[in-house]
């Protein structure tokens, strides 16, 4: 059974309402959590590409990436959990796993199921919530992987519009 039904959440995947690139995060992480994520990508066989600037490299150990000098260019890891869905991880800090997805790629039940499955895999591996905020609205998640429920759940009511036209929080 699907975690979320497209007809119930389609407005949360509207690029005009939510921004095309919502922010997805796992808070309170460590270098070990980042490494667990890199290991998960490899174990699942998800296509990926690690780069520093325009230069592509083999995926390094998390400790090596996160110990780079503060003024070094921010490395990125592109991960495709399916051919048509891309997540872009940025190694900004050890204490938060941050990544973007493009809502234009996440239209319809099939893509929503891929996305929810991706969040579930990450959340289960790290044992932590994986939250999605509207683009530029950090700290106001609309959905996410709930560790206790072991599924992706709504954290805002997609049918109720707040004062800015954004979904109200539950």
PDB file of C-alpha atoms in Angstrom:
ATOM      1  CA  UNK A   1       0.000   0.000   0.000  1.00  0.00           C
ATOM      2  CA  UNK A   2       1.223   3.501  -0.838  1.00  0.00           C
ATOM      3  CA  UNK A   3       2.370   5.765   1.997  1.00  0.00           C
ATOM      4  CA  UNK A   4       0.621   8.722   0.373  1.00  0.00           C
ATOM      5  CA  UNK A   5      -1.998   8.952  -2.356  1.00  0.00           C
ATOM      6  CA  UNK A   6      -1.308  11.358  -5.199  1.00  0.00           C
ATOM      7  CA  UNK A   7      -4.832  12.773  -5.214  1.00  0.00           C
ATOM      8  CA  UNK A   8      -4.469  13.672  -1.515  1.00  0.00           C
ATOM      9  CA  UNK A   9      -1.066  15.396  -1.778  1.00  0.00           C
ATOM     10  CA  UNK A  10      -0.786  16.754  -5.318  1.00  0.00           C
ATOM     11  CA  UNK A  11      -0.766  20.392  -4.098  1.00  0.00           C
ATOM     12  CA  UNK A  12       2.334  19.613  -1.977  1.00  0.00           C
ATOM     13  CA  UNK A  13       4.080  18.716  -5.240  1.00  0.00           C
ATOM     14  CA  UNK A  14       3.008  21.870  -7.102  1.00  0.00           C
ATOM     15  CA  UNK A  15       6.237  23.731  -8.031  1.00  0.00           C
ATOM     16  CA  UNK A  16       4.368  27.061  -8.118  1.00  0.00           C
ATOM     17  CA  UNK A  17       3.102  26.611  -4.551  1.00  0.00           C
ATOM     18  CA  UNK A  18       6.031  24.783  -2.925  1.00  0.00           C
ATOM     19  CA  UNK A  19       8.941  25.958  -5.077  1.00  0.00           C
ATOM     20  CA  UNK A  20      10.471  23.646  -7.654  1.00  0.00           C
ATOM     21  CA  UNK A  21      13.266  22.460  -5.340  1.00  0.00           C
ATOM     22  CA  UNK A  22      11.943  21.766  -1.843  1.00  0.00           C
ATOM     23  CA  UNK A  23      14.458  21.188   0.907  1.00  0.00           C
ATOM     24  CA  UNK A  24      14.713  17.644   2.264  1.00  0.00           C
ATOM     25  CA  UNK A  25      16.737  16.977   5.390  1.00  0.00           C
ATOM     26  CA  UNK A  26      17.727  14.642   8.162  1.00  0.00           C
ATOM     27  CA  UNK A  27      18.739  16.607  11.258  1.00  0.00           C
ATOM     28  CA  UNK A  28      21.073  15.703  14.108  1.00  0.00           C
ATOM     29  CA  UNK A  29      23.344  13.551  11.978  1.00  0.00           C
ATOM     30  CA  UNK A  30      26.997  12.600  12.240  1.00  0.00           C
ATOM     31  CA  UNK A  31      29.798  11.608   9.907  1.00  0.00           C
ATOM     32  CA  UNK A  32      28.722   8.004  10.568  1.00  0.00           C
ATOM     33  CA  UNK A  33      25.188   8.813   9.363  1.00  0.00           C
ATOM     34  CA  UNK A  34      26.600  10.331   6.172  1.00  0.00           C
ATOM     35  CA  UNK A  35      28.670   7.180   5.650  1.00  0.00           C
ATOM     36  CA  UNK A  36      25.585   5.019   6.248  1.00  0.00           C
ATOM     37  CA  UNK A  37      23.844   7.027   3.530  1.00  0.00           C
ATOM     38  CA  UNK A  38      26.745   6.514   1.106  1.00  0.00           C
ATOM     39  CA  UNK A  39      26.739   2.800   1.929  1.00  0.00           C
ATOM     40  CA  UNK A  40      22.972   2.655   1.305  1.00  0.00           C
ATOM     41  CA  UNK A  41      23.385   4.246  -2.131  1.00  0.00           C
ATOM     42  CA  UNK A  42      26.016   1.651  -3.035  1.00  0.00           C
ATOM     43  CA  UNK A  43      24.030  -1.294  -1.600  1.00  0.00           C
ATOM     44  CA  UNK A  44      20.838  -0.302  -3.434  1.00  0.00           C
ATOM     45  CA  UNK A  45      22.750   0.100  -6.676  1.00  0.00           C
ATOM     46  CA  UNK A  46      21.262   3.541  -7.240  1.00  0.00           C
ATOM     47  CA  UNK A  47      22.996   5.378 -10.045  1.00  0.00           C
ATOM     48  CA  UNK A  48      25.051   8.215  -8.569  1.00  0.00           C
ATOM     49  CA  UNK A  49      27.658  10.834  -9.446  1.00  0.00           C
ATOM     50  CA  UNK A  50      29.932  12.593  -6.964  1.00  0.00           C
ATOM     51  CA  UNK A  51      31.511  15.877  -8.000  1.00  0.00           C
ATOM     52  CA  UNK A  52      33.518  18.756  -6.660  1.00  0.00           C
ATOM     53  CA  UNK A  53      32.726  21.706  -8.865  1.00  0.00           C
ATOM     54  CA  UNK A  54      32.704  20.426 -12.438  1.00  0.00           C
ATOM     55  CA  UNK A  55      35.078  17.522 -11.722  1.00  0.00           C
ATOM     56  CA  UNK A  56      33.591  14.050 -11.227  1.00  0.00           C
ATOM     57  CA  UNK A  57      35.324  11.659  -8.799  1.00  0.00           C
ATOM     58  CA  UNK A  58      34.616   8.225  -7.342  1.00  0.00           C
ATOM     59  CA  UNK A  59      32.428   8.485  -4.234  1.00  0.00           C
ATOM     60  CA  UNK A  60      34.811   9.002  -1.288  1.00  0.00           C
ATOM     61  CA  UNK A  61      34.326   8.112   2.364  1.00  0.00           C
ATOM     62  CA  UNK A  62      32.115  10.578   4.240  1.00  0.00           C
ATOM     63  CA  UNK A  63      34.908  11.500   6.624  1.00  0.00           C
ATOM     64  CA  UNK A  64      37.092  12.658   3.722  1.00  0.00           C
ATOM     65  CA  UNK A  65      34.321  14.790   2.204  1.00  0.00           C
ATOM     66  CA  UNK A  66      33.235  16.377   5.465  1.00  0.00           C
ATOM     67  CA  UNK A  67      36.791  17.200   6.571  1.00  0.00           C
ATOM     68  CA  UNK A  68      37.487  19.372   3.524  1.00  0.00           C
ATOM     69  CA  UNK A  69      38.594  22.972   4.223  1.00  0.00           C
ATOM     70  CA  UNK A  70      35.742  25.411   4.883  1.00  0.00           C
ATOM     71  CA  UNK A  71      36.644  27.449   1.808  1.00  0.00           C
ATOM     72  CA  UNK A  72      36.652  24.418  -0.526  1.00  0.00           C
ATOM     73  CA  UNK A  73      33.912  24.118  -3.109  1.00  0.00           C
ATOM     74  CA  UNK A  74      30.876  22.279  -1.749  1.00  0.00           C
ATOM     75  CA  UNK A  75      30.820  18.722  -3.077  1.00  0.00           C
ATOM     76  CA  UNK A  76      27.622  17.228  -4.397  1.00  0.00           C
ATOM     77  CA  UNK A  77      26.265  13.741  -4.839  1.00  0.00           C
ATOM     78  CA  UNK A  78      23.563  13.171  -7.424  1.00  0.00           C
ATOM     79  CA  UNK A  79      21.519  10.036  -6.751  1.00  0.00           C
ATOM     80  CA  UNK A  80      18.883   8.548  -9.037  1.00  0.00           C
ATOM     81  CA  UNK A  81      16.626   6.172  -7.048  1.00  0.00           C
ATOM     82  CA  UNK A  82      14.935   5.605 -10.421  1.00  0.00           C
ATOM     83  CA  UNK A  83      15.782   6.728 -13.936  1.00  0.00           C
ATOM     84  CA  UNK A  84      13.412   9.699 -13.735  1.00  0.00           C
ATOM     85  CA  UNK A  85      13.890  10.843 -10.129  1.00  0.00           C
ATOM     86  CA  UNK A  86      17.017  12.741  -9.008  1.00  0.00           C
ATOM     87  CA  UNK A  87      18.095  13.764  -5.493  1.00  0.00           C
ATOM     88  CA  UNK A  88      21.050  16.126  -5.079  1.00  0.00           C
ATOM     89  CA  UNK A  89      22.913  15.841  -1.774  1.00  0.00           C
ATOM     90  CA  UNK A  90      25.208  18.633  -0.647  1.00  0.00           C
ATOM     91  CA  UNK A  91      27.849  18.011   1.979  1.00  0.00           C
ATOM     92  CA  UNK A  92      27.329  21.288   3.837  1.00  0.00           C
ATOM     93  CA  UNK A  93      27.861  19.984   7.382  1.00  0.00           C
ATOM     94  CA  UNK A  94      28.188  16.713   9.257  1.00  0.00           C
ATOM     95  CA  UNK A  95      25.182  17.437  11.500  1.00  0.00           C
ATOM     96  CA  UNK A  96      22.535  17.516   8.747  1.00  0.00           C
ATOM     97  CA  UNK A  97      21.990  15.511   5.593  1.00  0.00           C
ATOM     98  CA  UNK A  98      20.507  18.003   3.125  1.00  0.00           C
ATOM     99  CA  UNK A  99      19.243  17.284  -0.346  1.00  0.00           C
ATOM    100  CA  UNK A 100      17.003  18.691  -3.040  1.00  0.00           C
ATOM    101  CA  UNK A 101      14.509  17.029  -5.326  1.00  0.00           C
ATOM    102  CA  UNK A 102      12.779  18.581  -8.312  1.00  0.00           C
ATOM    103  CA  UNK A 103       9.006  18.562  -7.908  1.00  0.00           C
ATOM    104  CA  UNK A 104       8.596  18.654 -11.686  1.00  0.00           C
ATOM    105  CA  UNK A 105      10.024  15.091 -11.658  1.00  0.00           C
ATOM    106  CA  UNK A 106       7.677  13.930  -8.895  1.00  0.00           C
ATOM    107  CA  UNK A 107       4.313  14.094 -10.631  1.00  0.00           C
ATOM    108  CA  UNK A 108       1.818  11.230 -10.331  1.00  0.00           C
ATOM    109  CA  UNK A 109       1.400   8.214  -8.063  1.00  0.00           C
ATOM    110  CA  UNK A 110       4.264   6.169  -9.532  1.00  0.00           C
ATOM    111  CA  UNK A 111       6.868   8.904  -8.964  1.00  0.00           C
ATOM    112  CA  UNK A 112       5.392   9.715  -5.549  1.00  0.00           C
ATOM    113  CA  UNK A 113       5.818   6.051  -4.593  1.00  0.00           C
ATOM    114  CA  UNK A 114       9.484   6.169  -5.707  1.00  0.00           C
ATOM    115  CA  UNK A 115      10.051   9.316  -3.654  1.00  0.00           C
ATOM    116  CA  UNK A 116       8.342   7.913  -0.549  1.00  0.00           C
ATOM    117  CA  UNK A 117      10.336   4.689  -0.907  1.00  0.00           C
ATOM    118  CA  UNK A 118      13.558   6.725  -1.129  1.00  0.00           C
ATOM    119  CA  UNK A 119      12.705   8.678   2.036  1.00  0.00           C
ATOM    120  CA  UNK A 120      11.765   5.414   3.790  1.00  0.00           C
ATOM    121  CA  UNK A 121      15.078   3.767   2.879  1.00  0.00           C
ATOM    122  CA  UNK A 122      17.065   6.741   4.164  1.00  0.00           C
ATOM    123  CA  UNK A 123      14.969   7.099   7.318  1.00  0.00           C
ATOM    124  CA  UNK A 124      15.168   3.404   8.146  1.00  0.00           C
ATOM    125  CA  UNK A 125      18.923   3.258   7.580  1.00  0.00           C
ATOM    126  CA  UNK A 126      19.601   6.326   9.739  1.00  0.00           C
ATOM    127  CA  UNK A 127      16.792   5.675  12.229  1.00  0.00           C
ATOM    128  CA  UNK A 128      15.761   9.334  11.945  1.00  0.00           C
ATOM    129  CA  UNK A 129      12.960  11.430  10.449  1.00  0.00           C
ATOM    130  CA  UNK A 130      13.447  12.639   6.865  1.00  0.00           C
ATOM    131  CA  UNK A 131      11.539  15.900   6.390  1.00  0.00           C
ATOM    132  CA  UNK A 132      10.547  17.937   3.327  1.00  0.00           C
ATOM    133  CA  UNK A 133      10.052  21.704   3.616  1.00  0.00           C
ATOM    134  CA  UNK A 134       8.802  24.031   0.891  1.00  0.00           C
ATOM    135  CA  UNK A 135      11.724  25.637  -0.964  1.00  0.00           C
ATOM    136  CA  UNK A 136      13.210  28.391   1.210  1.00  0.00           C
ATOM    137  CA  UNK A 137      10.870  27.669   4.156  1.00  0.00           C
ATOM    138  CA  UNK A 138      13.256  25.671   6.345  1.00  0.00           C
ATOM    139  CA  UNK A 139      11.758  24.280   9.535  1.00  0.00           C
ATOM    140  CA  UNK A 140       8.190  23.986   8.259  1.00  0.00           C
ATOM    141  CA  UNK A 141       7.950  20.402   6.964  1.00  0.00           C
ATOM    142  CA  UNK A 142       4.897  19.372   4.985  1.00  0.00           C
ATOM    143  CA  UNK A 143       5.673  15.656   4.884  1.00  0.00           C
ATOM    144  CA  UNK A 144       8.313  13.229   6.011  1.00  0.00           C
ATOM    145  CA  UNK A 145       9.354   9.764   7.051  1.00  0.00           C
ATOM    146  CA  UNK A 146       8.116   9.055  10.575  1.00  0.00           C
ATOM    147  CA  UNK A 147      10.400   6.562  12.341  1.00  0.00           C
ATOM    148  CA  UNK A 148       7.723   5.249  14.722  1.00  0.00           C
ATOM    149  CA  UNK A 149       5.086   4.863  11.999  1.00  0.00           C
ATOM    150  CA  UNK A 150       7.753   3.445   9.629  1.00  0.00           C
ATOM    151  CA  UNK A 151       6.209   5.316   6.713  1.00  0.00           C
ATOM    152  CA  UNK A 152       6.005   8.696   5.047  1.00  0.00           C
ATOM    153  CA  UNK A 153       3.274  10.827   6.621  1.00  0.00           C
ATOM    154  CA  UNK A 154       1.707  14.230   6.077  1.00  0.00           C
ATOM    155  CA  UNK A 155       2.837  16.958   8.453  1.00  0.00           C
ATOM    156  CA  UNK A 156       0.596  19.666   6.947  1.00  0.00           C
ATOM    157  CA  UNK A 157      -2.960  19.638   5.707  1.00  0.00           C
ATOM    158  CA  UNK A 158      -2.701  19.937   1.925  1.00  0.00           C
ATOM    159  CA  UNK A 159      -6.362  20.964   1.622  1.00  0.00           C
ATOM    160  CA  UNK A 160      -6.206  23.903   4.031  1.00  0.00           C
ATOM    161  CA  UNK A 161      -4.444  26.980   2.745  1.00  0.00           C
ATOM    162  CA  UNK A 162      -2.701  29.242   5.206  1.00  0.00           C
ATOM    163  CA  UNK A 163      -2.424  33.039   4.924  1.00  0.00           C
ATOM    164  CA  UNK A 164       0.296  32.814   2.251  1.00  0.00           C
ATOM    165  CA  UNK A 165      -1.484  30.118   0.256  1.00  0.00           C
ATOM    166  CA  UNK A 166       0.794  27.496   1.807  1.00  0.00           C
ATOM    167  CA  UNK A 167      -0.598  24.320   3.391  1.00  0.00           C
ATOM    168  CA  UNK A 168      -1.334  24.685   7.085  1.00  0.00           C
ATOM    169  CA  UNK A 169       0.721  22.600   9.505  1.00  0.00           C
ATOM    170  CA  UNK A 170      -0.994  19.739  11.311  1.00  0.00           C
TER     171      UNK A 170
END
